[in-house]
Amino acid sequence: MCQYLVHAGLIVMAVDPIGQGERLSYYEAALQDVTVRPCTGEHDYAGSQCWPLDEALARYFVHDGMRAVDYLRTRPEVDPAKIGVTGNSGGGTQTSLMMICDPRIAAAAPATFIMNRETYLFAGGAQDSEQIWRGMTALGFDHEDILLAMAPKPVLVLAATYDFFPIEGTRRTVERTRRFWDMYGAGDCFGLEEDDSVHKYTAKLAQKAAAFFAKHLLGEEPNVRREVRPFTSSLLWCTESGQVRGELAGARAVYDENVDRVAELEEIRGGLPEQLRKEQALLWLRTVVFASRNACELNPRLYMLKGQLAELQVYNCIWWSQENLLNHGIVFRDFRYAGNELPLTIALWDGGTGHIQTHLPWLRETCANGRSVMVLDVSGVGPLTPHSLHNGDPAEFYEIIHKLTDDLIWLNDSLAALRTYDVTRALDMAERLPQTKPDDISLYLNGRQGFYGMLATALDRRIKQVEAVGGMGSVAAWIRARYYEQHDIMSVVLPGMLKYFDLPDLERWIAQDRQLDHEKEGNVHEDQCVGNS
């Protein structure tokens, strides 16, 4: 691509994105190798830690592009009024970001990225962290807006017909926006070029782009049909070693910026009075959990009411958490308490009812002590797990759960908020279970997915007691960790959370609230005793 542009008479500056080329953030000089997979792997590894800070990886990509323009404008051989931008895939994302954010761009050719959100919801998978623009779908934004940000400047959309970015979406977006260039009398400045190819910047598309930029930036129509060969990577290095982190002291990465931002937010939160912090935090949490959801009728179903697992009586229950979203649980009771009304413990752990065998000793002990237990499957867990995209673990990187977390963030939502809402609906369901004391409900949380139970406990006083084992502990501590367990991490990310609280704050507030509740119950009991005497 770069060589075709040069042969067309243009100056080219190729920018290494974060996690690619000479900018591998997890390159360790002592190893002379990386510890996190480059490119999309690094994008999500660093990008996931941005979300709780109310940040997004896209901001760094925008900043890189704008600083590249700043630099080009200092070069005497560059016309500062005639700077264009192009790139494919993630480079198409960066091109799109520059089209929206930098008015100095004179012409743009986004490749193998422009589509629309609707077709990608059906046909696509997960996307890189910098491609997830929080809340933009909720605001009505779509890829038409990327193109319209440039009107009536020259724009050429480049597309591969066999791309995982659906060509139907590309064609629709181009056709829906073409009339705006026509209205400006600039119809010849806007177009679409396709190649019958899989996802890549093909030679044909590169030649079309070179001719496009030569025409609109140079006023020429050169012959760009020639053979080119890529250079050996080391010939293009700006550093001796091929890695910035390998030789430049003080080189910073997104991780370092995130660590600084954690400290900044902690200082801001710490400067507020405790009660005000708590009120603001719980108001924000309640809003993100409940604002976009309508509580429908549970319409519960109870199945296998006479099931038996050794000494445990077992049955299944299914209910609607939201319209079109089912939740599921399996209820266990010791047969020795048959016919008795029992307090209930809702158990929330990684894998839900699919991992009962792992937790069977705890389950048996709890039931033997006179409690019933409902093992809860929140949305997308246990038998509610959606089909995988690539026949692998649905919770792995770039698999179906990852895709759904991305889609929710576009909607200004998150899987963590949705599943927290599920826990509150499980409390509603608990009040409908036979032979259950609705005023004595506790939670047992084990593993990362106990995160949802902790959030729900802060919002719902029906939960009398919480036992948490092996949870996240602190989101800030996770962000400060240079290396962490990435598996299914986005399902426990609540965007913006650290602006208001961390998990230790919630635990403290929950303990305070439950103590107050206990004291009130004690006072009521004393009043009743006095009245009876």
Short mmCIF file of C-alpha atoms in Angstrom, two decimals:
data_model
loop_
_atom_site.label_atom_id
_atom_site.label_comp_id
_atom_site.label_asym_id
_atom_site.label_seq_id
_atom_site.Cartn_x
_atom_site.Cartn_y
_atom_site.Cartn_z
CA MET A 1 0.00 0.00 0.00
CA CYS A 2 2.73 2.43 1.00
CA GLN A 3 4.72 1.75 -2.16
CA TYR A 4 1.72 2.24 -4.45
CA LEU A 5 1.13 5.63 -2.81
CA VAL A 6 4.79 6.59 -3.22
CA HIS A 7 4.77 5.57 -6.89
CA ALA A 8 1.71 7.82 -7.28
CA GLY A 9 3.84 10.77 -6.10
CA LEU A 10 2.75 10.99 -2.47
CA ILE A 11 4.73 11.12 0.77
CA VAL A 12 3.77 8.29 3.12
CA MET A 13 4.08 8.00 6.88
CA ALA A 14 3.19 4.55 8.23
CA VAL A 15 2.29 4.66 11.93
CA ASP A 16 2.72 1.62 14.16
CA PRO A 17 -0.43 1.17 16.26
CA ILE A 18 -0.22 0.17 19.91
CA GLY A 19 0.70 -3.51 20.09
CA GLN A 20 2.06 -3.76 16.55
CA GLY A 21 5.32 -3.18 14.70
CA GLU A 22 7.87 -1.64 17.04
CA ARG A 23 5.31 -0.80 19.73
CA LEU A 24 4.74 -4.10 21.50
CA SER A 25 3.81 -2.99 25.01
CA TYR A 26 4.48 -6.41 26.56
CA TYR A 27 7.87 -6.91 24.96
CA GLU A 28 10.43 -7.82 27.63
CA ALA A 29 14.05 -7.01 26.75
CA ALA A 30 15.33 -9.72 29.10
CA LEU A 31 13.38 -12.31 27.11
CA GLN A 32 13.73 -10.57 23.75
CA ASP A 33 10.17 -11.68 23.29
CA VAL A 34 6.61 -10.76 24.19
CA THR A 35 4.58 -12.08 27.12
CA VAL A 36 1.17 -11.09 25.66
CA ARG A 37 0.14 -11.92 22.11
CA PRO A 38 0.62 -8.83 19.92
CA CYS A 39 -1.99 -7.01 17.84
CA THR A 40 -5.57 -7.93 18.76
CA GLY A 41 -4.42 -9.85 21.83
CA GLU A 42 -2.60 -6.86 23.27
CA HIS A 43 -5.36 -4.45 22.25
CA ASP A 44 -7.85 -6.30 24.42
CA TYR A 45 -5.41 -7.11 27.20
CA ALA A 46 -4.66 -3.42 27.77
CA GLY A 47 -8.06 -2.18 26.59
CA SER A 48 -10.05 -4.26 29.08
CA GLN A 49 -8.31 -2.44 31.93
CA CYS A 50 -9.38 0.92 30.49
CA TRP A 51 -13.14 0.37 30.88
CA PRO A 52 -13.53 0.57 34.69
CA LEU A 53 -11.65 3.88 34.55
CA ASP A 54 -14.31 5.33 32.23
CA GLU A 55 -11.67 5.30 29.51
CA ALA A 56 -11.38 3.50 26.17
CA LEU A 57 -8.43 2.30 24.14
CA ALA A 58 -9.74 4.25 21.13
CA ARG A 59 -8.60 7.52 22.73
CA TYR A 60 -4.95 6.42 22.42
CA PHE A 61 -5.41 5.48 18.75
CA VAL A 62 -7.01 8.86 18.03
CA HIS A 63 -4.19 10.64 19.84
CA ASP A 64 -1.53 8.71 17.89
CA GLY A 65 -3.13 9.65 14.58
CA MET A 66 -3.48 13.31 15.46
CA ARG A 67 0.13 13.51 16.65
CA ALA A 68 1.22 11.96 13.34
CA VAL A 69 -0.58 14.80 11.54
CA ASP A 70 1.07 17.30 13.88
CA TYR A 71 4.45 15.90 12.89
CA LEU A 72 3.72 15.82 9.15
CA ARG A 73 2.71 19.47 9.26
CA THR A 74 6.21 20.35 10.50
CA ARG A 75 7.88 18.75 7.47
CA PRO A 76 8.87 21.24 4.75
CA GLU A 77 8.12 18.73 1.96
CA VAL A 78 4.51 18.16 3.15
CA ASP A 79 1.60 20.38 2.12
CA PRO A 80 -0.26 20.73 5.46
CA ALA A 81 -3.56 21.31 3.65
CA LYS A 82 -3.33 18.03 1.71
CA ILE A 83 -2.97 15.22 4.23
CA GLY A 84 -4.95 12.04 3.64
CA VAL A 85 -5.41 8.88 5.67
CA THR A 86 -6.00 5.23 4.81
CA GLY A 87 -5.69 1.82 6.45
CA ASN A 88 -7.45 -1.51 6.51
CA SER A 89 -9.07 -3.56 9.26
CA GLY A 90 -7.79 -1.96 12.47
CA GLY A 91 -6.22 0.62 10.17
CA GLY A 92 -9.70 1.19 8.77
CA THR A 93 -10.80 1.81 12.34
CA GLN A 94 -8.00 4.32 12.84
CA THR A 95 -8.87 5.96 9.52
CA SER A 96 -12.50 6.23 10.65
CA LEU A 97 -11.48 7.74 13.99
CA MET A 98 -9.39 10.35 12.20
CA MET A 99 -12.26 11.12 9.81
CA ILE A 100 -14.45 11.90 12.80
CA CYS A 101 -11.96 13.63 15.08
CA ASP A 102 -9.41 15.52 12.99
CA PRO A 103 -10.72 18.24 10.62
CA ARG A 104 -7.22 18.59 9.11
CA ILE A 105 -7.71 15.36 7.10
CA ALA A 106 -8.28 16.36 3.47
CA ALA A 107 -9.16 12.94 2.01
CA ALA A 108 -9.78 9.44 3.39
CA ALA A 109 -9.93 5.87 2.14
CA PRO A 110 -11.10 3.55 4.96
CA ALA A 111 -10.56 -0.08 3.92
CA THR A 112 -12.21 -3.32 5.06
CA PHE A 113 -13.97 -1.75 8.02
CA ILE A 114 -16.95 0.41 6.99
CA MET A 115 -20.20 -1.58 7.36
CA ASN A 116 -23.10 -0.97 9.75
CA ARG A 117 -23.84 -2.14 13.25
CA GLU A 118 -27.02 -4.05 12.42
CA THR A 119 -25.42 -6.40 9.89
CA TYR A 120 -22.41 -6.92 12.15
CA LEU A 121 -24.63 -7.93 15.07
CA PHE A 122 -25.88 -10.81 12.93
CA ALA A 123 -22.80 -11.73 10.93
CA GLY A 124 -19.82 -10.63 12.99
CA GLY A 125 -17.85 -11.64 16.02
CA ALA A 126 -16.02 -9.74 18.72
CA GLN A 127 -13.96 -6.70 17.83
CA ASP A 128 -10.73 -5.19 19.12
CA SER A 129 -11.05 -2.98 22.16
CA GLU A 130 -10.32 0.22 20.19
CA GLN A 131 -13.23 -0.66 17.88
CA ILE A 132 -15.74 -0.60 20.74
CA TRP A 133 -17.15 2.91 21.09
CA ARG A 134 -19.15 2.92 24.29
CA GLY A 135 -22.76 4.08 24.09
CA MET A 136 -22.59 5.15 20.45
CA THR A 137 -25.34 2.79 19.28
CA ALA A 138 -27.53 4.00 22.14
CA LEU A 139 -27.00 7.53 20.82
CA GLY A 140 -28.06 6.53 17.30
CA PHE A 141 -24.55 6.49 15.84
CA ASP A 142 -23.70 4.15 12.96
CA HIS A 143 -21.09 3.90 10.23
CA GLU A 144 -22.97 6.40 8.07
CA ASP A 145 -21.85 9.01 10.61
CA ILE A 146 -18.19 8.12 10.02
CA LEU A 147 -18.55 8.96 6.35
CA LEU A 148 -20.74 12.01 6.90
CA ALA A 149 -18.11 13.50 9.19
CA MET A 150 -16.02 14.06 6.03
CA ALA A 151 -18.69 15.43 3.66
CA PRO A 152 -18.03 16.91 1.14
CA LYS A 153 -14.30 16.06 1.27
CA PRO A 154 -13.08 13.16 -0.91
CA VAL A 155 -13.83 9.72 0.53
CA LEU A 156 -13.28 6.31 -1.08
CA VAL A 157 -14.62 3.28 0.80
CA LEU A 158 -12.64 0.11 0.07
CA ALA A 159 -14.21 -3.30 0.71
CA ALA A 160 -13.53 -7.02 0.36
CA THR A 161 -16.65 -8.91 -0.69
CA TYR A 162 -15.79 -12.03 1.37
CA ASP A 163 -14.98 -10.03 4.50
CA PHE A 164 -16.24 -10.81 7.98
CA PHE A 165 -17.26 -7.16 7.94
CA PRO A 166 -20.46 -7.78 5.95
CA ILE A 167 -20.38 -6.37 2.42
CA GLU A 168 -24.16 -5.86 2.65
CA GLY A 169 -23.62 -3.37 5.44
CA THR A 170 -20.85 -1.61 3.50
CA ARG A 171 -23.00 -1.18 0.40
CA ARG A 172 -25.99 0.02 2.41
CA THR A 173 -23.93 2.60 4.31
CA VAL A 174 -22.34 3.94 1.12
CA GLU A 175 -25.69 4.20 -0.69
CA ARG A 176 -27.37 5.92 2.27
CA THR A 177 -24.68 8.62 2.41
CA ARG A 178 -23.90 9.15 -1.29
CA ARG A 179 -26.66 11.77 -1.71
CA PHE A 180 -24.94 14.16 0.71
CA TRP A 181 -21.94 14.49 -1.63
CA ASP A 182 -24.39 14.90 -4.52
CA MET A 183 -26.14 17.71 -2.64
CA TYR A 184 -22.79 19.49 -2.33
CA GLY A 185 -22.14 18.99 -6.05
CA ALA A 186 -19.20 16.74 -5.12
CA GLY A 187 -20.50 13.37 -6.29
CA ASP A 188 -17.18 12.56 -8.01
CA CYS A 189 -15.42 12.84 -4.64
CA PHE A 190 -17.24 9.88 -3.10
CA GLY A 191 -17.27 6.21 -4.02
CA LEU A 192 -16.93 2.53 -3.23
CA GLU A 193 -14.38 0.09 -4.61
CA GLU A 194 -14.69 -3.65 -4.02
CA ASP A 195 -12.45 -6.66 -4.59
CA ASP A 196 -13.52 -10.30 -4.46
CA SER A 197 -11.27 -11.22 -1.60
CA VAL A 198 -11.15 -12.17 2.04
CA HIS A 199 -10.29 -9.58 4.70
CA LYS A 200 -7.17 -7.72 3.47
CA TYR A 201 -5.89 -4.64 1.66
CA THR A 202 -5.47 -6.27 -1.76
CA ALA A 203 -3.26 -5.00 -4.56
CA LYS A 204 -6.36 -3.94 -6.47
CA LEU A 205 -7.68 -1.90 -3.54
CA ALA A 206 -4.22 -0.40 -2.95
CA GLN A 207 -4.03 0.69 -6.60
CA LYS A 208 -7.51 2.22 -6.44
CA ALA A 209 -6.57 4.10 -3.26
CA ALA A 210 -3.32 5.39 -4.78
CA ALA A 211 -5.18 6.71 -7.83
CA PHE A 212 -7.83 8.28 -5.56
CA PHE A 213 -5.30 10.18 -3.41
CA ALA A 214 -3.24 11.24 -6.43
CA LYS A 215 -6.35 12.67 -8.05
CA HIS A 216 -7.67 14.55 -5.01
CA LEU A 217 -4.43 15.58 -3.30
CA LEU A 218 -2.15 16.07 -6.32
CA GLY A 219 -4.61 16.70 -9.13
CA GLU A 220 -2.97 13.91 -11.15
CA GLU A 221 -4.00 10.54 -12.56
CA PRO A 222 -0.81 8.43 -12.54
CA ASN A 223 -0.41 4.87 -13.78
CA VAL A 224 -0.32 2.85 -10.58
CA ARG A 225 -0.52 -0.62 -12.12
CA ARG A 226 2.87 -2.11 -11.29
CA GLU A 227 4.31 -4.91 -9.20
CA VAL A 228 5.67 -4.07 -5.76
CA ARG A 229 7.40 -6.19 -3.14
CA PRO A 230 7.31 -5.58 0.62
CA PHE A 231 10.57 -4.61 2.30
CA THR A 232 12.16 -6.77 4.97
CA SER A 233 10.78 -5.53 8.30
CA SER A 234 14.18 -4.70 9.78
CA LEU A 235 14.89 -2.25 6.94
CA LEU A 236 11.94 -0.18 8.15
CA TRP A 237 12.81 -0.09 11.84
CA CYS A 238 13.15 3.26 13.58
CA THR A 239 14.91 1.59 16.54
CA GLU A 240 18.07 -0.51 16.62
CA SER A 241 16.37 -3.49 18.26
CA GLY A 242 13.04 -3.29 16.48
CA GLN A 243 11.21 -2.53 19.73
CA VAL A 244 10.74 0.78 21.52
CA ARG A 245 10.52 -0.99 24.90
CA GLY A 246 13.74 -2.80 24.06
CA GLU A 247 15.89 0.30 24.08
CA LEU A 248 14.16 3.57 25.00
CA ALA A 249 14.25 4.25 28.73
CA GLY A 250 10.99 5.50 30.16
CA ALA A 251 8.86 4.22 27.27
CA ARG A 252 5.28 4.13 28.49
CA ALA A 253 2.33 2.01 27.48
CA VAL A 254 -1.43 2.10 28.03
CA TYR A 255 -0.86 0.02 31.16
CA ASP A 256 1.24 2.81 32.70
CA GLU A 257 -1.40 5.41 31.85
CA ASN A 258 -4.09 3.23 33.43
CA VAL A 259 -2.09 2.87 36.66
CA ASP A 260 -1.77 6.65 36.88
CA ARG A 261 -5.49 7.04 36.22
CA VAL A 262 -6.36 4.59 39.03
CA ALA A 263 -4.41 6.74 41.50
CA GLU A 264 -6.07 9.89 40.16
CA LEU A 265 -9.57 8.49 40.63
CA GLU A 266 -8.75 7.17 44.10
CA GLU A 267 -7.61 10.64 45.12
CA ILE A 268 -10.77 12.23 43.74
CA ARG A 269 -13.01 9.70 45.51
CA GLY A 270 -11.03 10.04 48.72
CA GLY A 271 -11.62 13.78 48.73
CA LEU A 272 -15.39 13.35 49.10
CA PRO A 273 -17.21 12.85 52.42
CA GLU A 274 -17.93 9.17 52.96
CA GLN A 275 -21.73 9.50 52.98
CA LEU A 276 -21.72 11.58 49.80
CA ARG A 277 -19.43 9.07 48.09
CA LYS A 278 -21.77 6.25 49.05
CA GLU A 279 -24.89 8.06 47.86
CA GLN A 280 -23.35 9.01 44.53
CA ALA A 281 -21.93 5.54 44.00
CA LEU A 282 -25.15 3.67 44.72
CA LEU A 283 -27.20 6.09 42.62
CA TRP A 284 -24.84 5.54 39.68
CA LEU A 285 -24.84 1.76 40.19
CA ARG A 286 -28.62 1.61 40.41
CA THR A 287 -28.86 3.62 37.21
CA VAL A 288 -26.53 1.41 35.16
CA VAL A 289 -28.14 -1.80 36.45
CA PHE A 290 -31.81 -0.83 36.16
CA ALA A 291 -32.18 2.14 33.78
CA SER A 292 -32.43 0.27 30.48
CA ARG A 293 -34.48 -2.69 31.73
CA ASN A 294 -38.15 -3.37 32.32
CA ALA A 295 -39.15 -6.01 34.86
CA CYS A 296 -41.52 -8.38 33.06
CA GLU A 297 -43.69 -11.06 34.67
CA LEU A 298 -41.46 -13.90 35.86
CA ASN A 299 -43.81 -16.60 34.56
CA PRO A 300 -41.80 -19.24 36.47
CA ARG A 301 -41.71 -22.91 35.56
CA LEU A 302 -40.74 -25.58 38.09
CA TYR A 303 -39.62 -28.97 36.74
CA MET A 304 -38.60 -32.36 38.15
CA LEU A 305 -40.18 -31.53 41.50
CA LYS A 306 -39.48 -35.05 42.81
CA GLY A 307 -35.85 -35.28 41.73
CA GLN A 308 -33.34 -36.82 44.10
CA LEU A 309 -29.52 -36.69 44.39
CA ALA A 310 -28.62 -38.98 47.30
CA GLU A 311 -29.91 -37.13 50.39
CA LEU A 312 -30.77 -34.00 48.38
CA GLN A 313 -34.17 -33.26 46.92
CA VAL A 314 -33.70 -31.39 43.62
CA TYR A 315 -35.80 -29.46 41.14
CA ASN A 316 -35.23 -27.02 38.25
CA CYS A 317 -36.76 -23.58 37.91
CA ILE A 318 -36.83 -21.25 34.90
CA TRP A 319 -38.10 -17.67 34.75
CA TRP A 320 -37.94 -14.55 32.64
CA SER A 321 -35.41 -12.03 33.92
CA GLN A 322 -36.21 -9.61 31.10
CA GLU A 323 -38.32 -9.95 27.98
CA ASN A 324 -36.70 -12.64 25.82
CA LEU A 325 -34.01 -13.42 28.44
CA LEU A 326 -34.40 -16.51 30.60
CA ASN A 327 -32.59 -17.28 33.84
CA HIS A 328 -32.34 -20.72 35.40
CA GLY A 329 -31.60 -22.30 38.74
CA ILE A 330 -31.49 -25.69 40.42
CA VAL A 331 -32.88 -25.86 43.96
CA PHE A 332 -31.49 -28.33 46.53
CA ARG A 333 -32.95 -29.33 49.94
CA ASP A 334 -31.97 -32.02 52.41
CA PHE A 335 -34.74 -34.66 52.53
CA ARG A 336 -34.73 -34.48 56.33
CA TYR A 337 -36.37 -31.06 56.08
CA ALA A 338 -39.10 -32.19 53.70
CA GLY A 339 -42.26 -30.13 54.17
CA ASN A 340 -40.47 -27.42 56.20
CA GLU A 341 -40.27 -23.78 55.19
CA LEU A 342 -36.51 -23.08 54.93
CA PRO A 343 -34.27 -20.05 54.50
CA LEU A 344 -32.62 -19.84 51.07
CA THR A 345 -29.02 -19.37 49.95
CA ILE A 346 -28.54 -18.31 46.33
CA ALA A 347 -25.22 -19.65 45.06
CA LEU A 348 -23.41 -17.77 42.32
CA TRP A 349 -20.17 -19.20 40.94
CA ASP A 350 -18.27 -19.45 37.67
CA GLY A 351 -20.04 -21.85 35.32
CA GLY A 352 -23.28 -21.95 37.32
CA THR A 353 -25.16 -25.24 37.33
CA GLY A 354 -22.59 -26.67 34.93
CA HIS A 355 -20.08 -26.75 37.80
CA ILE A 356 -22.21 -28.18 40.61
CA GLN A 357 -19.91 -31.19 41.08
CA THR A 358 -17.02 -28.88 42.03
CA HIS A 359 -19.07 -27.30 44.82
CA LEU A 360 -21.01 -30.38 45.98
CA PRO A 361 -19.34 -30.65 49.44
CA TRP A 362 -20.32 -27.04 50.26
CA LEU A 363 -23.81 -27.60 48.88
CA ARG A 364 -24.37 -30.73 50.99
CA GLU A 365 -23.10 -29.08 54.15
CA THR A 366 -25.31 -26.01 53.64
CA CYS A 367 -28.41 -28.12 53.05
CA ALA A 368 -27.60 -30.34 56.04
CA ASN A 369 -27.56 -27.19 58.19
CA GLY A 370 -31.19 -26.48 57.35
CA ARG A 371 -31.01 -24.16 54.36
CA SER A 372 -32.24 -24.69 50.83
CA VAL A 373 -29.86 -23.68 48.04
CA MET A 374 -30.59 -22.32 44.58
CA VAL A 375 -27.59 -22.55 42.24
CA LEU A 376 -28.17 -19.64 39.86
CA ASP A 377 -27.50 -19.40 36.13
CA VAL A 378 -27.49 -15.76 35.09
CA SER A 379 -27.76 -14.81 31.41
CA GLY A 380 -25.33 -16.75 29.24
CA VAL A 381 -24.24 -19.24 31.94
CA GLY A 382 -24.80 -22.98 32.29
CA PRO A 383 -27.61 -24.23 30.03
CA LEU A 384 -28.18 -20.61 28.97
CA THR A 385 -24.73 -20.44 27.31
CA PRO A 386 -25.06 -19.31 23.68
CA HIS A 387 -23.56 -21.32 20.83
CA SER A 388 -19.85 -20.67 20.33
CA LEU A 389 -18.59 -18.81 17.27
CA HIS A 390 -15.58 -21.02 16.59
CA ASN A 391 -16.50 -24.33 18.27
CA GLY A 392 -14.39 -23.44 21.29
CA ASP A 393 -14.94 -22.34 24.86
CA PRO A 394 -17.70 -19.67 24.57
CA ALA A 395 -15.94 -17.57 27.24
CA GLU A 396 -12.56 -17.47 25.48
CA PHE A 397 -11.04 -14.39 23.84
CA TYR A 398 -12.93 -13.41 20.67
CA GLU A 399 -15.66 -15.99 21.34
CA ILE A 400 -19.42 -15.45 21.74
CA ILE A 401 -19.44 -14.03 25.30
CA HIS A 402 -16.72 -11.58 24.27
CA LYS A 403 -18.84 -10.56 21.28
CA LEU A 404 -21.92 -10.02 23.45
CA THR A 405 -19.99 -7.88 25.94
CA ASP A 406 -18.83 -5.72 23.03
CA ASP A 407 -22.37 -5.36 21.70
CA LEU A 408 -23.65 -4.34 25.13
CA ILE A 409 -20.97 -1.67 25.56
CA TRP A 410 -22.03 -0.16 22.23
CA LEU A 411 -25.51 0.06 23.79
CA ASN A 412 -24.09 1.83 26.88
CA ASP A 413 -24.67 -1.36 28.86
CA SER A 414 -22.47 -4.22 30.04
CA LEU A 415 -22.75 -7.91 30.76
CA ALA A 416 -21.81 -7.19 34.38
CA ALA A 417 -24.75 -4.79 34.76
CA LEU A 418 -27.14 -7.18 33.01
CA ARG A 419 -26.13 -10.10 35.21
CA THR A 420 -26.37 -7.97 38.34
CA TYR A 421 -29.95 -7.25 37.34
CA ASP A 422 -30.41 -11.01 36.94
CA VAL A 423 -29.43 -11.51 40.58
CA THR A 424 -32.09 -9.04 41.72
CA ARG A 425 -34.65 -10.91 39.62
CA ALA A 426 -33.53 -14.17 41.25
CA LEU A 427 -34.54 -12.56 44.55
CA ASP A 428 -37.99 -11.94 43.06
CA MET A 429 -38.05 -15.58 42.00
CA ALA A 430 -36.99 -16.73 45.46
CA GLU A 431 -40.17 -15.20 46.89
CA ARG A 432 -42.16 -17.52 44.62
CA LEU A 433 -40.36 -20.76 45.49
CA PRO A 434 -42.39 -23.29 47.50
CA GLN A 435 -41.51 -23.83 51.18
CA THR A 436 -39.03 -20.94 51.20
CA LYS A 437 -38.70 -18.13 53.75
CA PRO A 438 -38.61 -14.98 51.57
CA ASP A 439 -37.36 -12.86 54.49
CA ASP A 440 -34.21 -14.97 55.00
CA ILE A 441 -32.18 -14.96 51.78
CA SER A 442 -28.39 -15.01 51.68
CA LEU A 443 -25.79 -15.19 48.90
CA TYR A 444 -22.85 -17.52 48.51
CA LEU A 445 -20.36 -16.10 45.98
CA ASN A 446 -17.42 -18.06 44.64
CA GLY A 447 -14.99 -16.90 41.95
CA ARG A 448 -15.07 -13.94 39.62
CA GLN A 449 -18.77 -14.14 38.86
CA GLY A 450 -19.50 -13.46 42.50
CA PHE A 451 -18.90 -9.88 41.34
CA TYR A 452 -22.56 -9.67 40.26
CA GLY A 453 -23.77 -10.79 43.67
CA MET A 454 -21.69 -8.16 45.45
CA LEU A 455 -23.12 -5.41 43.24
CA ALA A 456 -26.66 -6.72 43.76
CA THR A 457 -26.19 -6.86 47.54
CA ALA A 458 -25.28 -3.18 47.59
CA LEU A 459 -28.58 -2.41 45.85
CA ASP A 460 -31.04 -4.84 47.43
CA ARG A 461 -31.65 -5.08 51.18
CA ARG A 462 -33.51 -8.38 50.77
CA ILE A 463 -30.09 -10.05 50.82
CA LYS A 464 -29.45 -10.57 54.53
CA GLN A 465 -25.97 -12.03 54.42
CA VAL A 466 -23.13 -12.61 51.94
CA GLU A 467 -20.29 -15.10 51.95
CA ALA A 468 -17.68 -14.43 49.25
CA VAL A 469 -14.85 -16.80 48.35
CA GLY A 470 -12.10 -16.17 45.80
CA GLY A 471 -13.53 -13.09 44.12
CA MET A 472 -11.76 -10.17 42.44
CA GLY A 473 -11.11 -8.39 45.72
CA SER A 474 -10.31 -5.04 44.14
CA VAL A 475 -10.78 -3.81 40.57
CA ALA A 476 -8.06 -1.22 41.11
CA ALA A 477 -5.63 -3.99 42.10
CA TRP A 478 -6.51 -5.85 38.89
CA ILE A 479 -5.76 -2.75 36.80
CA ARG A 480 -2.45 -2.27 38.62
CA ALA A 481 -1.46 -5.83 37.73
CA ARG A 482 0.69 -5.83 34.61
CA TYR A 483 -0.22 -9.47 34.05
CA TYR A 484 -3.57 -11.05 34.88
CA GLU A 485 -5.87 -13.95 33.99
CA GLN A 486 -7.64 -12.77 30.83
CA HIS A 487 -10.14 -15.60 30.44
CA ASP A 488 -13.70 -14.19 30.36
CA ILE A 489 -12.48 -10.92 31.88
CA MET A 490 -14.93 -8.69 30.00
CA SER A 491 -17.90 -10.38 31.68
CA VAL A 492 -16.81 -8.86 35.00
CA VAL A 493 -16.01 -5.38 33.71
CA LEU A 494 -18.36 -2.56 34.71
CA PRO A 495 -17.39 0.49 32.61
CA GLY A 496 -16.91 3.67 34.63
CA MET A 497 -17.07 1.91 38.00
CA LEU A 498 -13.86 3.31 39.50
CA LYS A 499 -15.09 6.86 39.13
CA TYR A 500 -17.47 6.00 41.98
CA PHE A 501 -16.28 3.01 44.00
CA ASP A 502 -14.14 -0.11 44.22
CA LEU A 503 -15.22 -3.45 45.67
CA PRO A 504 -13.73 -2.78 49.15
CA ASP A 505 -15.96 0.33 49.31
CA LEU A 506 -19.01 -1.78 48.54
CA GLU A 507 -18.06 -4.38 51.12
CA ARG A 508 -17.72 -1.67 53.77
CA TRP A 509 -21.05 -0.08 52.90
CA ILE A 510 -22.81 -3.45 52.76
CA ALA A 511 -21.49 -4.34 56.24
CA GLN A 512 -22.70 -0.98 57.58
CA ASP A 513 -26.16 -1.39 56.04
CA ARG A 514 -26.59 -4.96 57.29
CA GLN A 515 -25.53 -3.90 60.78
CA LEU A 516 -28.16 -1.15 60.76
CA ASP A 517 -30.77 -3.63 59.54
CA HIS A 518 -29.81 -6.04 62.32
CA GLU A 519 -30.08 -3.30 64.95
CA LYS A 520 -33.49 -2.24 63.65
CA GLU A 521 -34.75 -5.82 63.74
CA GLY A 522 -33.43 -6.13 67.30
CA ASN A 523 -35.25 -2.95 68.34
CA VAL A 524 -38.49 -4.18 66.79
CA HIS A 525 -38.12 -7.49 68.61
CA GLU A 526 -37.55 -5.71 71.94
CA ASP A 527 -40.63 -3.53 71.37
CA GLN A 528 -42.70 -6.64 70.69
CA CYS A 529 -41.43 -8.29 73.87
CA VAL A 530 -42.32 -5.22 75.92
CA GLY A 531 -45.76 -5.12 74.37
CA ASN A 532 -46.38 -8.82 75.07
CA SER A 533 -45.35 -8.51 78.73
#
